[in-house]
Amino acid sequence: MDFDVIVVGAGPAGSAAALTAAKGGAKVLLLERGPEPGSKNVSGAMVRLDYFTPTFDVSSIPIERKVKSVDLMFLSDNNRVRININVNANLANVGRLKLDKWMAQQAEKAGALLITKTTVLGVEKDYDKYKVITDRGDIRADRIVLAEGVNALVSIKANIRPDLNPDQAVQAVKEVYSLNKDEINRRFGFKADDEGTSWRILGTDPVPYAGFLYVYKDAVAIGVGVPMSILIKRKITPYTVLDEVKERLGFNELVKGSSLREYSAKVIPEYGFPSWRACSGKIYLAGDAIGLVDPLTFDGIGPAIASGTLAGKAALESYECNRYEAELLKDREVRKVVNSRPLVKELINEDNFKYYVRTVNELLHSWVYGDLSKVKLDVGRMLKHLLLGIGVLKS
Amino acid sequence: MRIEERLYTLRYKKDEQPHLAIIDPNRCLKCAEVNGVPQPCIAVCPANVYAWINQKIIVSYENCVECGACRIACPFDNIMWKYPRYGLGIALRYG
């Protein structure tokens, strides 16, 4: 049996693509290597409901808690700054297994055929069609969407994009601790069962890292991401960094009496489209496979859905590559990632990263102590990054 | 908490065929000379899949959490890295 479109990977990008193409009337096959959608996926647990509305019917979206506040923390040496931001926007904590299953179900409802436990090994041109080689046999289609995630083995093998190198990747590890609902509400001071929070932690010791904390209905997740090149240079494992961060935050006290429920890891891409192609022939790449993560806002699911929706449309209408890539560059979510790349490249630099975390600490501590005269600001550096950030400087 | 205890929390179905392997052990020896010990693959791995014992890399692929970091970190492109077949390997609840 041949298909119009085969989508590889039932994550946010893949399900958005499959849903879009199936809604348009294409015969769509959605392939997922895990036992169910979401079972192989790792991410932060905070989403904006606006991500979903252009593509999915959000009336039934499975959320864990509504995010009512975000805590921003800067940790350097023995100093700590914690800023609490109240949230009025539509932010929510989610679990990926439920969320990804829900997105794939919408693609199925639109007519896409979902097949799980099937790993795609390669894509080859087969006369005027493509042959998709899987561990369960070959299938043919006219157009392909590769939403295969950060380890984009099929895209790399087909020479559409190169592999990442350690300077272009962050290694993240995450732990989830189960704790009953009432204890979570009490320990975090939540007034209702559906109230939630998330923390963003930027720290300099033992190595520069970005950390996070999320609250599920009955669990708390904590994790850190560290540039891979720093782990290699310092010869330190990512879980050692996580253990130290937990210690510094007093996390073990916060989840006292609970047990570890899950341990996971993920590589976060910090490079990709438009330096890489997002297309070849009638093969369209989307999401993590082309590095669409905005590390400044910790946001990967938004650009994944946006690019996946465009890939589904491209596959439906057989876009030429230039058109698909131009459409990607026009998209707000994708553009955010693309525009942030020059600044991200600067901030992932150890010296710059440490400078900012320390400066925020110094500045706010000096202000509290009532003496700002000793604070020395590197105005040249800050101006350069400000100009990069607002897009006046390009690199 | 030891890494092995953390890995116990994962639902895991083992693929009898290893999805990770060292292509050429001599290159790991060279890597130890150039980069010292622990080598990049050992430093980035969140699951202690790799261990350097008696001048040799030992691969415990059944510990793998499928993140892909070792493949990216290896300066000698010396790791054969695939996904487990047929939906085997880890299955996450929270992700």
XYZ file of C-alpha atoms in Angstrom:
490
model
C 0.000 0.000 0.000
C 1.383 3.409 -0.958
C 0.761 6.685 0.888
C 0.699 10.298 -0.203
C 2.669 11.366 2.849
C 4.712 9.456 5.414
C 5.565 11.333 8.609
C 8.459 10.010 10.697
C 8.045 10.669 14.427
C 4.825 11.253 16.397
C 6.067 14.119 18.565
C 4.628 17.655 18.386
C 6.148 18.376 14.942
C 5.169 15.007 13.452
C 1.610 14.971 14.765
C 1.077 18.574 13.634
C 2.336 17.633 10.152
C 0.228 14.460 9.962
C -2.880 16.287 11.171
C -2.419 19.122 8.672
C -1.799 16.823 5.698
C -4.645 14.433 6.628
C -7.093 17.298 7.133
C -6.239 18.446 3.616
C -7.283 15.044 2.250
C -3.907 13.290 1.889
C -3.458 9.621 2.723
C -1.048 9.897 5.651
C 1.015 7.350 7.585
C 2.486 8.496 10.911
C 5.348 6.313 12.132
C 6.551 6.293 15.747
C 9.457 4.247 17.108
C 8.232 4.196 20.723
C 5.505 1.891 22.074
C 3.202 4.943 22.096
C 3.545 8.615 21.132
C 5.533 10.504 23.771
C 7.150 7.458 25.326
C 10.570 8.338 23.901
C 10.280 12.095 24.343
C 11.852 14.293 26.999
C 11.224 18.003 27.486
C 10.491 20.727 29.929
C 6.949 20.606 31.186
C 5.714 24.117 30.487
C 3.724 25.097 27.379
C 1.760 28.090 26.164
C -1.710 27.159 24.996
C -1.299 29.566 22.041
C 1.171 27.082 20.507
C -1.585 24.623 19.865
C -4.530 26.709 18.734
C -3.505 27.204 15.078
C -3.301 23.426 14.557
C -5.051 21.473 17.291
C -8.470 21.596 18.951
C -7.402 22.656 22.445
C -10.758 22.092 24.142
C -9.559 18.702 25.413
C -5.847 19.403 25.951
C -4.538 17.336 28.874
C -2.739 19.671 31.265
C -1.359 18.901 34.701
C -1.509 22.332 36.328
C -1.928 25.971 35.322
C 1.271 27.953 35.807
C 0.467 30.898 38.060
C 4.038 32.001 38.730
C 7.532 31.520 37.370
C 10.589 31.788 39.611
C 13.810 32.998 38.054
C 16.991 32.182 39.981
C 20.576 33.266 39.529
C 23.153 31.304 41.511
C 26.825 32.235 41.541
C 29.457 31.476 44.162
C 27.553 31.881 47.441
C 25.129 34.478 46.137
C 21.586 33.842 45.093
C 18.880 35.956 43.516
C 15.335 34.685 43.237
C 12.745 36.654 41.308
C 9.118 35.621 41.415
C 7.069 36.538 38.362
C 3.301 36.305 38.529
C 1.781 34.874 35.358
C -1.447 35.983 33.730
C -0.847 34.298 30.372
C -2.088 30.881 29.397
C 0.852 28.788 30.618
C 0.470 25.197 31.735
C 2.497 22.291 33.062
C 2.078 19.166 30.941
C 3.223 15.547 30.873
C 4.651 14.558 27.519
C 3.154 11.068 27.367
C -0.410 12.386 27.726
C 0.239 15.495 25.617
C 1.904 13.678 22.720
C -0.743 10.940 22.740
C -3.440 13.614 22.570
C -1.746 15.310 19.580
C -1.319 11.995 17.728
C -4.975 11.136 18.427
C -6.052 14.346 16.714
C -3.992 13.348 13.661
C -5.683 9.937 13.731
C -9.135 11.509 14.002
C -8.315 13.545 10.888
C -7.619 10.261 9.066
C -3.873 9.657 9.519
C -2.825 6.063 10.195
C -0.565 5.815 13.265
C 1.813 2.877 13.554
C 4.005 2.622 16.657
C 6.969 0.402 17.618
C 8.421 0.967 14.165
C 11.818 2.536 13.630
C 12.595 4.192 10.317
C 16.102 3.304 9.163
C 16.357 5.293 5.945
C 14.653 7.012 3.039
C 15.575 6.344 -0.579
C 14.394 7.730 -3.891
C 12.416 5.051 -5.711
C 11.579 6.268 -9.254
C 9.058 9.065 -8.763
C 8.337 8.063 -5.151
C 10.247 7.556 -1.917
C 10.893 4.244 -0.232
C 10.851 4.441 3.561
C 12.875 1.589 5.046
C 11.749 0.467 8.507
C 12.661 -2.402 10.813
C 9.341 -3.993 9.798
C 9.655 -3.592 6.037
C 9.511 -0.929 3.330
C 6.669 1.460 2.470
C 6.362 3.955 -0.377
C 5.070 7.508 -0.461
C 5.181 10.605 -2.656
C 6.239 13.014 0.073
C 8.018 12.586 3.411
C 8.097 14.622 6.617
C 11.043 13.874 8.900
C 10.126 14.959 12.433
C 12.518 12.476 13.950
C 13.865 14.567 16.821
C 17.322 15.738 17.788
C 18.996 12.459 16.849
C 17.953 12.830 13.225
C 19.639 9.691 11.946
C 17.504 9.458 8.790
C 18.065 13.105 7.799
C 21.803 12.773 8.459
C 22.065 9.512 6.495
C 20.206 11.119 3.576
C 22.772 13.973 3.632
C 20.135 16.638 4.190
C 21.887 17.938 7.312
C 25.097 17.218 9.262
C 25.279 15.777 12.775
C 25.614 18.194 15.693
C 28.988 18.740 17.291
C 29.555 19.280 21.055
C 29.732 23.079 20.647
C 26.208 23.080 19.225
C 24.478 20.955 21.848
C 23.370 21.071 25.457
C 23.067 17.853 27.438
C 20.106 17.820 29.832
C 19.178 15.363 32.575
C 15.909 15.311 34.466
C 14.465 13.562 37.512
C 10.790 13.245 38.435
C 9.789 12.669 42.082
C 6.315 11.496 42.975
C 4.592 13.258 45.841
C 0.901 13.297 46.629
C -1.218 16.196 45.455
C -1.914 17.682 48.903
C 1.757 17.603 49.890
C 2.671 19.410 46.663
C 0.045 22.081 47.298
C 1.260 22.525 50.872
C 4.987 22.615 50.109
C 4.646 25.012 47.174
C 1.893 27.095 48.765
C -0.637 26.419 46.004
C -4.210 27.438 46.758
C -5.826 24.994 44.340
C -5.170 21.511 42.947
C -4.691 22.833 39.437
C -2.226 25.552 40.406
C 1.368 25.086 39.297
C 4.724 26.772 38.891
C 7.970 26.518 37.058
C 11.485 27.589 37.973
C 14.273 28.757 35.689
C 17.698 28.481 37.264
C 20.902 29.924 35.834
C 24.008 29.003 37.750
C 27.770 29.031 37.466
C 28.910 26.224 39.768
C 30.260 23.587 39.551
C 29.990 24.463 35.828
C 27.680 26.886 33.993
C 24.212 25.364 33.694
C 20.564 26.191 33.073
C 18.234 24.381 35.428
C 14.484 23.935 35.655
C 11.760 22.739 38.006
C 8.203 21.817 37.037
C 5.234 20.613 39.023
C 2.891 17.906 37.800
C -0.363 16.886 39.521
C 1.402 14.310 41.653
C 5.082 14.848 40.966
C 7.900 17.376 40.842
C 10.561 17.441 38.125
C 14.003 18.971 38.352
C 16.796 19.024 35.811
C 19.797 20.787 34.367
C 21.221 21.404 30.933
C 24.957 21.907 30.445
C 26.770 22.733 27.188
C 28.256 19.438 26.035
C 31.655 20.974 25.368
C 31.863 22.072 29.029
C 31.094 18.545 30.299
C 33.832 17.197 28.022
C 36.371 19.862 28.950
C 35.723 19.611 32.716
C 35.323 15.817 32.637
C 32.171 15.997 34.712
C 29.015 13.939 34.149
C 25.625 15.665 33.779
C 24.128 13.873 36.795
C 26.979 15.117 38.998
C 26.002 18.659 38.031
C 22.331 17.884 38.764
C 23.187 16.446 42.188
C 25.155 19.582 43.111
C 22.376 21.876 41.924
C 19.803 19.929 43.970
C 22.048 20.333 47.005
C 22.447 24.087 46.478
C 18.693 24.592 46.039
C 17.739 22.459 49.019
C 15.701 20.357 46.625
C 16.036 17.149 48.609
C 14.310 18.870 51.528
C 11.532 20.099 49.221
C 10.681 16.554 48.073
C 11.492 14.841 51.375
C 9.609 11.585 51.794
C 8.995 11.168 48.072
C 10.607 8.681 45.747
C 12.278 9.011 42.374
C 9.774 8.047 39.714
C 11.714 8.641 36.510
C 15.167 9.569 35.244
C 15.684 10.789 31.698
C 18.073 12.713 29.467
C 17.929 14.715 26.273
C 20.282 16.500 23.921
C 19.066 20.034 23.165
C 20.154 21.377 19.768
C 21.536 24.931 19.748
C 22.158 25.096 16.008
C 20.435 24.153 12.768
C 18.084 25.756 10.252
C 18.676 28.055 8.354
C 22.392 27.127 8.431
C 21.187 23.627 7.557
C 18.735 22.832 4.780
C 15.234 21.925 5.970
C 14.297 20.124 2.780
C 15.484 17.911 -0.077
C 13.270 17.061 -3.057
C 9.909 16.326 -1.464
C 11.347 15.540 1.973
C 10.544 18.182 4.582
C 12.244 18.397 8.004
C 10.654 19.941 11.105
C 11.124 20.466 14.840
C 14.181 19.268 16.745
C 15.445 17.557 13.577
C 16.445 21.005 12.302
C 17.331 22.373 15.749
C 14.224 24.497 16.270
C 14.622 25.157 19.979
C 14.771 28.628 21.457
C 17.190 28.231 24.369
C 16.615 31.805 25.549
C 13.006 31.025 26.429
C 13.433 27.245 26.973
C 10.960 26.690 24.151
C 10.994 23.740 21.748
C 7.375 22.590 21.543
C 6.114 25.912 20.097
C 8.509 25.954 17.127
C 8.020 22.183 16.684
C 4.267 22.577 16.213
C 4.684 25.646 13.982
C 7.283 24.007 11.722
C 5.430 20.672 11.722
C 2.220 22.382 10.624
C 4.126 24.046 7.777
C 5.775 20.746 6.824
C 2.328 19.111 6.687
C 1.094 21.870 4.405
C 4.249 21.611 2.273
C 3.734 17.852 1.927
C 0.055 18.290 1.133
C 0.753 20.786 -1.634
C 4.103 19.374 -2.818
C 6.071 22.557 -2.139
C 9.438 23.071 -3.790
C 12.236 23.286 -1.182
C 12.797 27.015 -1.529
C 9.157 27.671 -0.845
C 9.082 25.474 2.259
C 12.185 27.142 3.668
C 10.822 30.613 2.883
C 7.555 29.749 4.654
C 9.520 28.529 7.686
C 11.452 31.810 7.826
C 8.188 33.749 7.708
C 6.753 31.937 10.724
C 6.837 33.819 14.022
C 7.881 30.864 16.202
C 10.594 29.725 13.780
C 11.869 33.252 13.313
C 12.250 33.633 17.068
C 14.657 30.682 17.073
C 16.522 31.846 13.976
C 16.922 35.392 15.284
C 18.170 34.188 18.659
C 20.985 32.047 17.194
C 23.752 34.719 17.139
C 23.006 35.717 20.746
C 22.742 32.098 21.895
C 26.160 31.394 20.374
C 27.583 34.219 22.511
C 25.767 33.276 25.711
C 26.694 29.602 25.505
C 30.288 30.844 25.814
C 31.369 30.060 29.376
C 32.914 33.458 30.068
C 29.872 35.424 28.894
C 27.448 33.173 30.723
C 29.319 33.477 34.024
C 29.635 37.227 33.576
C 25.880 37.743 33.345
C 24.902 35.450 36.194
C 27.506 37.080 38.452
C 26.577 40.598 37.356
C 22.877 40.100 38.059
C 23.832 38.792 41.486
C 26.272 41.598 42.245
C 23.929 44.270 41.004
C 20.931 43.136 43.026
C 22.904 42.321 46.154
C 24.672 45.712 46.042
C 21.319 47.397 45.631
C 19.920 45.571 48.648
C 23.001 46.519 50.710
C 22.574 50.118 49.610
C 25.904 50.574 47.807
C 25.978 50.428 44.051
C 29.303 52.231 43.734
C 31.383 49.028 43.546
C 29.426 47.444 40.683
C 31.494 47.480 37.520
C 29.586 46.896 34.320
C 31.230 45.736 31.108
C 29.239 48.141 28.996
C 30.888 47.105 25.722
C 29.968 43.470 26.203
C 26.425 44.252 27.320
C 25.823 46.616 24.433
C 27.043 44.049 21.904
C 24.701 41.404 23.308
C 21.821 43.827 23.548
C 22.270 44.725 19.891
C 22.506 41.012 18.988
C 19.393 40.344 21.046
C 17.262 42.942 19.331
C 18.664 42.023 15.928
C 20.603 45.209 15.112
C 23.864 43.234 15.055
C 23.742 40.015 13.051
C 26.810 38.184 14.412
C 21.759 8.138 44.486
C 23.718 5.801 42.239
C 23.002 5.888 38.515
C 21.938 2.259 38.529
C 19.237 3.098 41.118
C 17.991 5.951 38.950
C 17.847 3.657 35.921
C 15.691 1.166 37.874
C 12.856 3.715 37.640
C 12.610 3.233 33.864
C 10.315 0.881 32.036
C 12.708 -1.013 29.822
C 12.462 -3.794 27.250
C 15.801 -5.072 26.145
C 16.639 -5.462 22.465
C 18.779 -8.605 22.255
C 20.727 -6.972 19.454
C 22.916 -4.124 20.822
C 21.996 -0.748 19.370
C 25.352 0.737 20.390
C 28.833 -0.479 19.613
C 32.431 0.670 19.364
C 33.582 0.619 15.767
C 37.354 0.372 16.387
C 38.713 -0.165 19.949
C 42.126 1.223 18.919
C 40.584 4.615 18.335
C 39.394 4.632 21.984
C 42.980 4.021 23.069
C 44.066 6.928 20.897
C 41.237 9.047 22.375
C 42.454 8.273 25.919
C 45.930 9.451 24.907
C 44.663 12.669 23.347
C 41.774 13.572 25.681
C 42.751 11.811 28.892
C 40.358 9.801 31.049
C 37.382 9.903 31.309
C 36.951 10.316 27.572
C 34.185 12.538 26.128
C 31.647 9.699 25.720
C 32.026 8.759 29.388
C 31.723 12.393 30.570
C 28.511 13.189 28.675
C 26.689 9.886 29.208
C 23.880 10.231 31.788
C 23.575 6.471 32.277
C 27.106 5.098 32.703
C 26.828 3.165 29.457
C 30.575 3.497 28.877
C 33.362 2.486 31.243
C 37.129 2.470 30.723
C 38.479 -0.711 32.242
C 41.990 -2.050 31.607
C 42.560 0.297 28.668
C 39.362 -0.843 27.013
C 35.914 0.686 26.549
C 33.125 -1.460 27.958
C 29.641 -0.712 26.539
C 26.572 -1.519 28.672
C 23.994 -0.726 26.011
C 21.152 -2.005 28.205
C 21.659 1.068 30.462
C 21.094 3.466 27.542
C 18.441 6.196 27.911
C 18.652 6.912 24.142
C 19.718 10.567 24.360
C 22.394 10.409 21.638
C 25.003 12.480 23.480
C 27.824 9.911 23.163
C 27.593 9.861 19.370
C 27.860 13.657 19.230
C 30.643 13.786 21.838
C 32.911 11.124 20.316
C 35.749 13.040 18.606
C 36.661 9.977 16.527
C 33.165 9.141 15.191
C 33.784 5.768 16.701
C 30.350 4.918 18.098
C 27.852 2.962 16.037
C 24.606 4.516 17.330
C 21.166 3.271 16.341
C 17.747 3.259 17.955
C 16.566 0.015 19.571
C 14.292 -1.889 17.191
C 10.508 -2.509 17.385
C 9.791 0.022 20.145
C 12.222 -1.699 22.515
C 14.469 0.201 24.926
C 13.071 2.744 27.358
C 9.449 3.877 27.647
C 8.919 7.088 29.615
C 5.842 8.079 31.657
C 6.606 11.759 32.201
C 9.342 12.534 29.669
